[in-house]
Amino acid sequence: MRRIIMVALILAMGATFHSAKAQRLESRADSLNYCFGMAQSQGLLRFLEQFRQDVYGNDSTNTDGFNIDLFMKGFNDGVNNNHQLMTYEQANAVLPGLINTVKAETTLRQYGYNKEAGEKFLAENAKKKGVKVLPSGVQYKVLQKGTGAIPADTCRVKVNYEGHTIDGKEFDSSYKRGKPAEFGCKQVIKGWTEVLTHMPVGSIWEVYIPQELAYGEHKQGNDILPFSMLIFKIELLEIVNK
């Protein structure tokens, strides 16, 4: 962080970076500049490697790679206010979108099998007896029919539940904690919100939530990998308040 702040201070001071063509250090100033560059180089390389990890993760299949020459050109162009390829403002505007796109593509390459497995499961599950499908694609099976009121999405509810991945691994259970969970209907994943606003109090449903209505491309803890379709047993105990 200190090294990054130092670079930012240099930029703020409007310093001009020149191409280093000298093969010898002929003055104290030459030595100072060269030594400072060498001292900062390893920290910068570590920063760039962390940046690469943040964008690409452990994906060894990406073909973009990292081009140190283009990085240094961008760095020098920015420092020297050279707008041949794009302005500083354009670069800052484009960068977040590029990072998000590359991250999404990388995650899909690494965990696309989860997406495919979930879609196959849901297609087969929808044909099973007793399974119903809500408009969004969430599937459910009534284990116990409730006769109470149905919450609105503005309600706060109390539920017992347990959650599994499609390979049967349990990742959460209020039953095992011995205490029901209480939350607003909009404070949970989209699939839960839709289910809760269709369930009468007293119901127990087994619910099958597509990955895009769960956590999508994001990993949650150690058990929920990106693009994971999730299965829940949900017991709606009461509407706490409206």
PDB file of C-alpha atoms in Angstrom:
ATOM      1  CA  MET A   1       0.000   0.000   0.000  1.00  0.00           C
ATOM      2  CA  ARG A   2       2.839   2.400   0.882  1.00  0.00           C
ATOM      3  CA  ARG A   3       4.398   1.862  -2.546  1.00  0.00           C
ATOM      4  CA  ILE A   4       1.087   2.547  -4.291  1.00  0.00           C
ATOM      5  CA  ILE A   5       0.666   5.755  -2.278  1.00  0.00           C
ATOM      6  CA  MET A   6       4.202   6.795  -3.292  1.00  0.00           C
ATOM      7  CA  VAL A   7       3.355   6.324  -6.976  1.00  0.00           C
ATOM      8  CA  ALA A   8       0.143   8.324  -6.477  1.00  0.00           C
ATOM      9  CA  LEU A   9       2.113  11.173  -4.888  1.00  0.00           C
ATOM     10  CA  ILE A  10       4.508  11.238  -7.825  1.00  0.00           C
ATOM     11  CA  LEU A  11       1.561  11.422 -10.203  1.00  0.00           C
ATOM     12  CA  ALA A  12      -0.047  14.201  -8.168  1.00  0.00           C
ATOM     13  CA  MET A  13       3.193  16.209  -8.303  1.00  0.00           C
ATOM     14  CA  GLY A  14       3.063  16.107 -12.101  1.00  0.00           C
ATOM     15  CA  ALA A  15       6.456  14.461 -12.470  1.00  0.00           C
ATOM     16  CA  THR A  16       7.573  13.607 -15.986  1.00  0.00           C
ATOM     17  CA  PHE A  17       9.033  10.166 -16.585  1.00  0.00           C
ATOM     18  CA  HIS A  18      11.653   9.875 -19.293  1.00  0.00           C
ATOM     19  CA  SER A  19      12.727   6.803 -21.227  1.00  0.00           C
ATOM     20  CA  ALA A  20      15.846   5.339 -19.656  1.00  0.00           C
ATOM     21  CA  LYS A  21      18.455   4.928 -22.367  1.00  0.00           C
ATOM     22  CA  ALA A  22      21.569   5.277 -20.257  1.00  0.00           C
ATOM     23  CA  GLN A  23      23.664   2.168 -19.864  1.00  0.00           C
ATOM     24  CA  ARG A  24      25.762   3.689 -17.048  1.00  0.00           C
ATOM     25  CA  LEU A  25      25.046   5.589 -13.866  1.00  0.00           C
ATOM     26  CA  GLU A  26      27.041   8.761 -14.321  1.00  0.00           C
ATOM     27  CA  SER A  27      25.840  10.855 -11.405  1.00  0.00           C
ATOM     28  CA  ARG A  28      24.354  10.633  -7.936  1.00  0.00           C
ATOM     29  CA  ALA A  29      20.970  11.582  -9.417  1.00  0.00           C
ATOM     30  CA  ASP A  30      21.270   8.706 -11.906  1.00  0.00           C
ATOM     31  CA  SER A  31      21.993   6.288  -9.072  1.00  0.00           C
ATOM     32  CA  LEU A  32      19.154   7.658  -6.958  1.00  0.00           C
ATOM     33  CA  ASN A  33      16.613   7.272  -9.769  1.00  0.00           C
ATOM     34  CA  TYR A  34      17.834   3.829 -10.767  1.00  0.00           C
ATOM     35  CA  CYS A  35      17.969   2.513  -7.189  1.00  0.00           C
ATOM     36  CA  PHE A  36      14.497   3.878  -6.460  1.00  0.00           C
ATOM     37  CA  GLY A  37      13.123   2.130  -9.548  1.00  0.00           C
ATOM     38  CA  MET A  38      14.787  -1.147  -8.629  1.00  0.00           C
ATOM     39  CA  ALA A  39      13.577  -0.894  -5.026  1.00  0.00           C
ATOM     40  CA  GLN A  40       9.993  -0.357  -6.147  1.00  0.00           C
ATOM     41  CA  SER A  41      10.018  -3.031  -8.846  1.00  0.00           C
ATOM     42  CA  GLN A  42       9.449  -6.074  -6.642  1.00  0.00           C
ATOM     43  CA  GLY A  43       6.613  -4.412  -4.768  1.00  0.00           C
ATOM     44  CA  LEU A  44       5.011  -3.448  -8.073  1.00  0.00           C
ATOM     45  CA  LEU A  45       5.388  -6.986  -9.417  1.00  0.00           C
ATOM     46  CA  ARG A  46       3.749  -8.375  -6.257  1.00  0.00           C
ATOM     47  CA  PHE A  47       0.923  -5.874  -6.674  1.00  0.00           C
ATOM     48  CA  LEU A  48       0.463  -6.893 -10.318  1.00  0.00           C
ATOM     49  CA  GLU A  49       0.448 -10.587  -9.417  1.00  0.00           C
ATOM     50  CA  GLN A  50      -2.224  -9.936  -6.798  1.00  0.00           C
ATOM     51  CA  PHE A  51      -4.196  -7.994  -9.391  1.00  0.00           C
ATOM     52  CA  ARG A  52      -3.887 -10.935 -11.819  1.00  0.00           C
ATOM     53  CA  GLN A  53      -5.061 -13.333  -9.094  1.00  0.00           C
ATOM     54  CA  ASP A  54      -8.035 -11.100  -8.292  1.00  0.00           C
ATOM     55  CA  VAL A  55      -9.076 -11.025 -11.953  1.00  0.00           C
ATOM     56  CA  TYR A  56      -8.191 -14.507 -13.173  1.00  0.00           C
ATOM     57  CA  GLY A  57      -8.093 -16.495  -9.920  1.00  0.00           C
ATOM     58  CA  ASN A  58      -6.360 -19.833 -10.400  1.00  0.00           C
ATOM     59  CA  ASP A  59      -7.576 -20.204 -13.964  1.00  0.00           C
ATOM     60  CA  SER A  60      -4.700 -21.480 -16.067  1.00  0.00           C
ATOM     61  CA  THR A  61      -6.802 -21.602 -19.249  1.00  0.00           C
ATOM     62  CA  ASN A  62      -7.066 -17.844 -19.831  1.00  0.00           C
ATOM     63  CA  THR A  63      -5.427 -16.703 -23.027  1.00  0.00           C
ATOM     64  CA  ASP A  64      -5.211 -12.991 -22.265  1.00  0.00           C
ATOM     65  CA  GLY A  65      -2.120 -13.211 -20.107  1.00  0.00           C
ATOM     66  CA  PHE A  66      -0.361 -10.154 -18.727  1.00  0.00           C
ATOM     67  CA  ASN A  67       1.585  -7.860 -21.038  1.00  0.00           C
ATOM     68  CA  ILE A  68       4.176  -5.945 -19.032  1.00  0.00           C
ATOM     69  CA  ASP A  69       5.074  -3.809 -22.072  1.00  0.00           C
ATOM     70  CA  LEU A  70       1.484  -2.571 -22.466  1.00  0.00           C
ATOM     71  CA  PHE A  71       1.220  -2.043 -18.715  1.00  0.00           C
ATOM     72  CA  MET A  72       4.350   0.113 -18.716  1.00  0.00           C
ATOM     73  CA  LYS A  73       3.133   2.011 -21.787  1.00  0.00           C
ATOM     74  CA  GLY A  74      -0.150   2.740 -20.028  1.00  0.00           C
ATOM     75  CA  PHE A  75       1.735   3.774 -16.906  1.00  0.00           C
ATOM     76  CA  ASN A  76       4.106   6.082 -18.753  1.00  0.00           C
ATOM     77  CA  ASP A  77       1.331   7.513 -20.955  1.00  0.00           C
ATOM     78  CA  GLY A  78      -0.675   8.304 -17.837  1.00  0.00           C
ATOM     79  CA  VAL A  79       2.255   9.933 -16.060  1.00  0.00           C
ATOM     80  CA  ASN A  80       3.299  11.928 -19.122  1.00  0.00           C
ATOM     81  CA  ASN A  81      -0.280  12.911 -20.035  1.00  0.00           C
ATOM     82  CA  ASN A  82       0.050  11.169 -23.390  1.00  0.00           C
ATOM     83  CA  HIS A  83      -3.421  10.444 -24.787  1.00  0.00           C
ATOM     84  CA  GLN A  84      -2.511   8.540 -27.933  1.00  0.00           C
ATOM     85  CA  LEU A  85      -4.630   5.470 -27.091  1.00  0.00           C
ATOM     86  CA  MET A  86      -7.142   6.839 -24.572  1.00  0.00           C
ATOM     87  CA  THR A  87      -7.448   9.524 -21.928  1.00  0.00           C
ATOM     88  CA  TYR A  88      -6.964   8.942 -18.220  1.00  0.00           C
ATOM     89  CA  GLU A  89     -10.721   9.468 -17.726  1.00  0.00           C
ATOM     90  CA  GLN A  90     -11.562   6.930 -20.443  1.00  0.00           C
ATOM     91  CA  ALA A  91      -9.213   4.362 -18.921  1.00  0.00           C
ATOM     92  CA  ASN A  92     -10.810   4.761 -15.493  1.00  0.00           C
ATOM     93  CA  ALA A  93     -14.281   4.490 -17.006  1.00  0.00           C
ATOM     94  CA  VAL A  94     -13.470   1.361 -19.020  1.00  0.00           C
ATOM     95  CA  LEU A  95     -11.404  -0.532 -16.424  1.00  0.00           C
ATOM     96  CA  PRO A  96     -14.168  -1.655 -14.001  1.00  0.00           C
ATOM     97  CA  GLY A  97     -16.263  -3.092 -16.836  1.00  0.00           C
ATOM     98  CA  LEU A  98     -13.269  -4.929 -18.300  1.00  0.00           C
ATOM     99  CA  ILE A  99     -12.363  -6.410 -14.921  1.00  0.00           C
ATOM    100  CA  ASN A 100     -15.933  -7.557 -14.286  1.00  0.00           C
ATOM    101  CA  THR A 101     -16.199  -9.099 -17.755  1.00  0.00           C
ATOM    102  CA  VAL A 102     -12.926 -11.005 -17.434  1.00  0.00           C
ATOM    103  CA  LYS A 103     -13.831 -12.178 -13.931  1.00  0.00           C
ATOM    104  CA  ALA A 104     -17.223 -13.423 -15.115  1.00  0.00           C
ATOM    105  CA  GLU A 105     -15.696 -15.261 -18.082  1.00  0.00           C
ATOM    106  CA  THR A 106     -13.013 -16.797 -15.878  1.00  0.00           C
ATOM    107  CA  THR A 107     -15.545 -17.941 -13.282  1.00  0.00           C
ATOM    108  CA  LEU A 108     -17.738 -19.458 -15.986  1.00  0.00           C
ATOM    109  CA  ARG A 109     -14.782 -21.383 -17.431  1.00  0.00           C
ATOM    110  CA  GLN A 110     -13.885 -22.735 -13.996  1.00  0.00           C
ATOM    111  CA  TYR A 111     -17.366 -23.478 -12.644  1.00  0.00           C
ATOM    112  CA  GLY A 112     -19.577 -23.771 -15.708  1.00  0.00           C
ATOM    113  CA  TYR A 113     -20.063 -27.445 -14.883  1.00  0.00           C
ATOM    114  CA  ASN A 114     -22.119 -26.378 -11.838  1.00  0.00           C
ATOM    115  CA  LYS A 115     -24.400 -24.321 -14.063  1.00  0.00           C
ATOM    116  CA  GLU A 116     -24.897 -27.257 -16.435  1.00  0.00           C
ATOM    117  CA  ALA A 117     -25.499 -29.713 -13.581  1.00  0.00           C
ATOM    118  CA  GLY A 118     -28.112 -27.418 -12.029  1.00  0.00           C
ATOM    119  CA  GLU A 119     -29.958 -26.911 -15.300  1.00  0.00           C
ATOM    120  CA  LYS A 120     -30.038 -30.659 -15.928  1.00  0.00           C
ATOM    121  CA  PHE A 121     -31.271 -31.340 -12.378  1.00  0.00           C
ATOM    122  CA  LEU A 122     -34.081 -28.792 -12.653  1.00  0.00           C
ATOM    123  CA  ALA A 123     -35.194 -30.071 -16.070  1.00  0.00           C
ATOM    124  CA  GLU A 124     -35.520 -33.604 -14.718  1.00  0.00           C
ATOM    125  CA  ASN A 125     -36.927 -32.556 -11.355  1.00  0.00           C
ATOM    126  CA  ALA A 126     -39.749 -30.532 -12.957  1.00  0.00           C
ATOM    127  CA  LYS A 127     -41.170 -33.787 -14.364  1.00  0.00           C
ATOM    128  CA  LYS A 128     -41.459 -35.457 -10.971  1.00  0.00           C
ATOM    129  CA  LYS A 129     -44.784 -35.975  -9.252  1.00  0.00           C
ATOM    130  CA  GLY A 130     -45.753 -33.206  -6.849  1.00  0.00           C
ATOM    131  CA  VAL A 131     -43.152 -30.711  -8.071  1.00  0.00           C
ATOM    132  CA  LYS A 132     -44.555 -27.296  -8.995  1.00  0.00           C
ATOM    133  CA  VAL A 133     -42.817 -24.424 -10.753  1.00  0.00           C
ATOM    134  CA  LEU A 134     -43.137 -20.739  -9.861  1.00  0.00           C
ATOM    135  CA  PRO A 135     -42.986 -18.054 -12.602  1.00  0.00           C
ATOM    136  CA  SER A 136     -39.268 -17.362 -12.032  1.00  0.00           C
ATOM    137  CA  GLY A 137     -38.297 -21.018 -12.426  1.00  0.00           C
ATOM    138  CA  VAL A 138     -38.068 -21.833  -8.717  1.00  0.00           C
ATOM    139  CA  GLN A 139     -39.447 -25.324  -8.089  1.00  0.00           C
ATOM    140  CA  TYR A 140     -41.082 -26.606  -4.910  1.00  0.00           C
ATOM    141  CA  LYS A 141     -42.783 -29.627  -3.420  1.00  0.00           C
ATOM    142  CA  VAL A 142     -45.273 -29.314  -0.555  1.00  0.00           C
ATOM    143  CA  LEU A 143     -44.261 -31.499   2.381  1.00  0.00           C
ATOM    144  CA  GLN A 144     -46.819 -30.002   4.737  1.00  0.00           C
ATOM    145  CA  LYS A 145     -49.719 -27.790   3.700  1.00  0.00           C
ATOM    146  CA  GLY A 146     -50.104 -24.573   5.658  1.00  0.00           C
ATOM    147  CA  THR A 147     -53.377 -22.746   6.224  1.00  0.00           C
ATOM    148  CA  GLY A 148     -52.137 -19.403   7.541  1.00  0.00           C
ATOM    149  CA  ALA A 149     -51.573 -16.040   5.897  1.00  0.00           C
ATOM    150  CA  ILE A 150     -49.106 -15.576   3.031  1.00  0.00           C
ATOM    151  CA  PRO A 151     -46.387 -12.970   3.682  1.00  0.00           C
ATOM    152  CA  ALA A 152     -45.892  -9.944   1.469  1.00  0.00           C
ATOM    153  CA  ASP A 153     -42.333  -9.116   0.492  1.00  0.00           C
ATOM    154  CA  THR A 154     -42.400  -6.296   3.059  1.00  0.00           C
ATOM    155  CA  CYS A 155     -43.043  -8.735   5.919  1.00  0.00           C
ATOM    156  CA  ARG A 156     -40.644 -10.053   8.516  1.00  0.00           C
ATOM    157  CA  VAL A 157     -40.908 -13.809   9.031  1.00  0.00           C
ATOM    158  CA  LYS A 158     -39.662 -16.589  11.283  1.00  0.00           C
ATOM    159  CA  VAL A 159     -38.578 -19.847   9.647  1.00  0.00           C
ATOM    160  CA  ASN A 160     -36.776 -23.098  10.221  1.00  0.00           C
ATOM    161  CA  TYR A 161     -34.751 -24.384   7.311  1.00  0.00           C
ATOM    162  CA  GLU A 162     -31.921 -26.531   6.074  1.00  0.00           C
ATOM    163  CA  GLY A 163     -29.940 -26.118   2.870  1.00  0.00           C
ATOM    164  CA  HIS A 164     -28.162 -28.599   0.605  1.00  0.00           C
ATOM    165  CA  THR A 165     -26.207 -28.532  -2.619  1.00  0.00           C
ATOM    166  CA  ILE A 166     -27.377 -30.917  -5.350  1.00  0.00           C
ATOM    167  CA  ASP A 167     -24.742 -33.444  -4.310  1.00  0.00           C
ATOM    168  CA  GLY A 168     -26.434 -33.665  -0.897  1.00  0.00           C
ATOM    169  CA  LYS A 169     -23.943 -31.624   1.151  1.00  0.00           C
ATOM    170  CA  GLU A 170     -25.665 -29.681   3.933  1.00  0.00           C
ATOM    171  CA  PHE A 171     -24.290 -26.146   4.230  1.00  0.00           C
ATOM    172  CA  ASP A 172     -26.693 -24.623   6.763  1.00  0.00           C
ATOM    173  CA  SER A 173     -29.444 -25.649   9.187  1.00  0.00           C
ATOM    174  CA  SER A 174     -31.444 -23.663  11.726  1.00  0.00           C
ATOM    175  CA  TYR A 175     -32.716 -26.999  13.037  1.00  0.00           C
ATOM    176  CA  LYS A 176     -29.210 -27.986  14.091  1.00  0.00           C
ATOM    177  CA  ARG A 177     -28.637 -24.585  15.682  1.00  0.00           C
ATOM    178  CA  GLY A 178     -31.808 -25.135  17.690  1.00  0.00           C
ATOM    179  CA  LYS A 179     -33.172 -21.687  16.913  1.00  0.00           C
ATOM    180  CA  PRO A 180     -35.432 -20.441  14.059  1.00  0.00           C
ATOM    181  CA  ALA A 181     -34.160 -17.659  11.829  1.00  0.00           C
ATOM    182  CA  GLU A 182     -35.912 -14.311  11.600  1.00  0.00           C
ATOM    183  CA  PHE A 183     -35.506 -11.841   8.726  1.00  0.00           C
ATOM    184  CA  GLY A 184     -37.282  -9.648   6.206  1.00  0.00           C
ATOM    185  CA  CYS A 185     -38.508 -11.323   3.033  1.00  0.00           C
ATOM    186  CA  LYS A 186     -36.284  -9.030   0.957  1.00  0.00           C
ATOM    187  CA  GLN A 187     -33.179  -9.706   3.045  1.00  0.00           C
ATOM    188  CA  VAL A 188     -32.546 -13.094   1.467  1.00  0.00           C
ATOM    189  CA  ILE A 189     -31.678 -14.431  -1.984  1.00  0.00           C
ATOM    190  CA  LYS A 190     -34.246 -13.785  -4.723  1.00  0.00           C
ATOM    191  CA  GLY A 191     -35.390 -17.398  -4.817  1.00  0.00           C
ATOM    192  CA  TRP A 192     -36.213 -17.313  -1.117  1.00  0.00           C
ATOM    193  CA  THR A 193     -38.152 -14.061  -1.485  1.00  0.00           C
ATOM    194  CA  GLU A 194     -40.360 -15.570  -4.164  1.00  0.00           C
ATOM    195  CA  VAL A 195     -40.933 -18.762  -2.179  1.00  0.00           C
ATOM    196  CA  LEU A 196     -41.814 -16.951   1.051  1.00  0.00           C
ATOM    197  CA  THR A 197     -44.345 -14.729  -0.717  1.00  0.00           C
ATOM    198  CA  HIS A 198     -46.195 -17.824  -1.986  1.00  0.00           C
ATOM    199  CA  MET A 199     -46.119 -19.915   1.217  1.00  0.00           C
ATOM    200  CA  PRO A 200     -48.972 -19.919   3.737  1.00  0.00           C
ATOM    201  CA  VAL A 201     -47.835 -19.909   7.374  1.00  0.00           C
ATOM    202  CA  GLY A 202     -47.558 -23.475   8.647  1.00  0.00           C
ATOM    203  CA  SER A 203     -46.216 -24.767   5.326  1.00  0.00           C
ATOM    204  CA  ILE A 204     -43.144 -26.928   4.918  1.00  0.00           C
ATOM    205  CA  TRP A 205     -41.778 -26.964   1.376  1.00  0.00           C
ATOM    206  CA  GLU A 206     -38.808 -28.534  -0.314  1.00  0.00           C
ATOM    207  CA  VAL A 207     -37.507 -25.827  -2.610  1.00  0.00           C
ATOM    208  CA  TYR A 208     -35.191 -26.016  -5.616  1.00  0.00           C
ATOM    209  CA  ILE A 209     -33.599 -22.672  -6.472  1.00  0.00           C
ATOM    210  CA  PRO A 210     -31.825 -22.000  -9.805  1.00  0.00           C
ATOM    211  CA  GLN A 211     -28.333 -20.574  -9.436  1.00  0.00           C
ATOM    212  CA  GLU A 212     -29.281 -17.198 -10.899  1.00  0.00           C
ATOM    213  CA  LEU A 213     -31.826 -16.758  -8.076  1.00  0.00           C
ATOM    214  CA  ALA A 214     -29.333 -17.949  -5.468  1.00  0.00           C
ATOM    215  CA  TYR A 215     -25.734 -16.634  -5.456  1.00  0.00           C
ATOM    216  CA  GLY A 216     -25.035 -16.827  -9.185  1.00  0.00           C
ATOM    217  CA  GLU A 217     -21.351 -16.501 -10.039  1.00  0.00           C
ATOM    218  CA  HIS A 218     -20.370 -15.769  -6.436  1.00  0.00           C
ATOM    219  CA  LYS A 219     -18.916 -18.295  -4.016  1.00  0.00           C
ATOM    220  CA  GLN A 220     -20.363 -18.498  -0.503  1.00  0.00           C
ATOM    221  CA  GLY A 221     -18.145 -20.106   2.113  1.00  0.00           C
ATOM    222  CA  ASN A 222     -16.506 -23.418   1.299  1.00  0.00           C
ATOM    223  CA  ASP A 223     -19.583 -25.366   0.242  1.00  0.00           C
ATOM    224  CA  ILE A 224     -21.469 -23.128  -2.183  1.00  0.00           C
ATOM    225  CA  LEU A 225     -19.410 -22.802  -5.341  1.00  0.00           C
ATOM    226  CA  PRO A 226     -20.208 -20.360  -8.164  1.00  0.00           C
ATOM    227  CA  PHE A 227     -23.309 -21.196 -10.235  1.00  0.00           C
ATOM    228  CA  SER A 228     -24.618 -23.631  -7.607  1.00  0.00           C
ATOM    229  CA  MET A 229     -28.287 -24.548  -7.696  1.00  0.00           C
ATOM    230  CA  LEU A 230     -29.521 -24.946  -4.095  1.00  0.00           C
ATOM    231  CA  ILE A 231     -32.091 -27.125  -2.353  1.00  0.00           C
ATOM    232  CA  PHE A 232     -33.829 -26.026   0.848  1.00  0.00           C
ATOM    233  CA  LYS A 233     -36.364 -27.408   3.258  1.00  0.00           C
ATOM    234  CA  ILE A 234     -38.253 -24.335   4.468  1.00  0.00           C
ATOM    235  CA  GLU A 235     -40.766 -24.273   7.315  1.00  0.00           C
ATOM    236  CA  LEU A 236     -42.660 -20.982   7.602  1.00  0.00           C
ATOM    237  CA  LEU A 237     -43.451 -20.611  11.301  1.00  0.00           C
ATOM    238  CA  GLU A 238     -44.981 -17.149  11.509  1.00  0.00           C
ATOM    239  CA  ILE A 239     -45.214 -13.644  10.159  1.00  0.00           C
ATOM    240  CA  VAL A 240     -43.472 -11.545  12.803  1.00  0.00           C
ATOM    241  CA  ASN A 241     -44.700  -8.203  11.483  1.00  0.00           C
ATOM    242  CA  LYS A 242     -46.066  -6.654   8.324  1.00  0.00           C
TER     243      LYS A 242
END
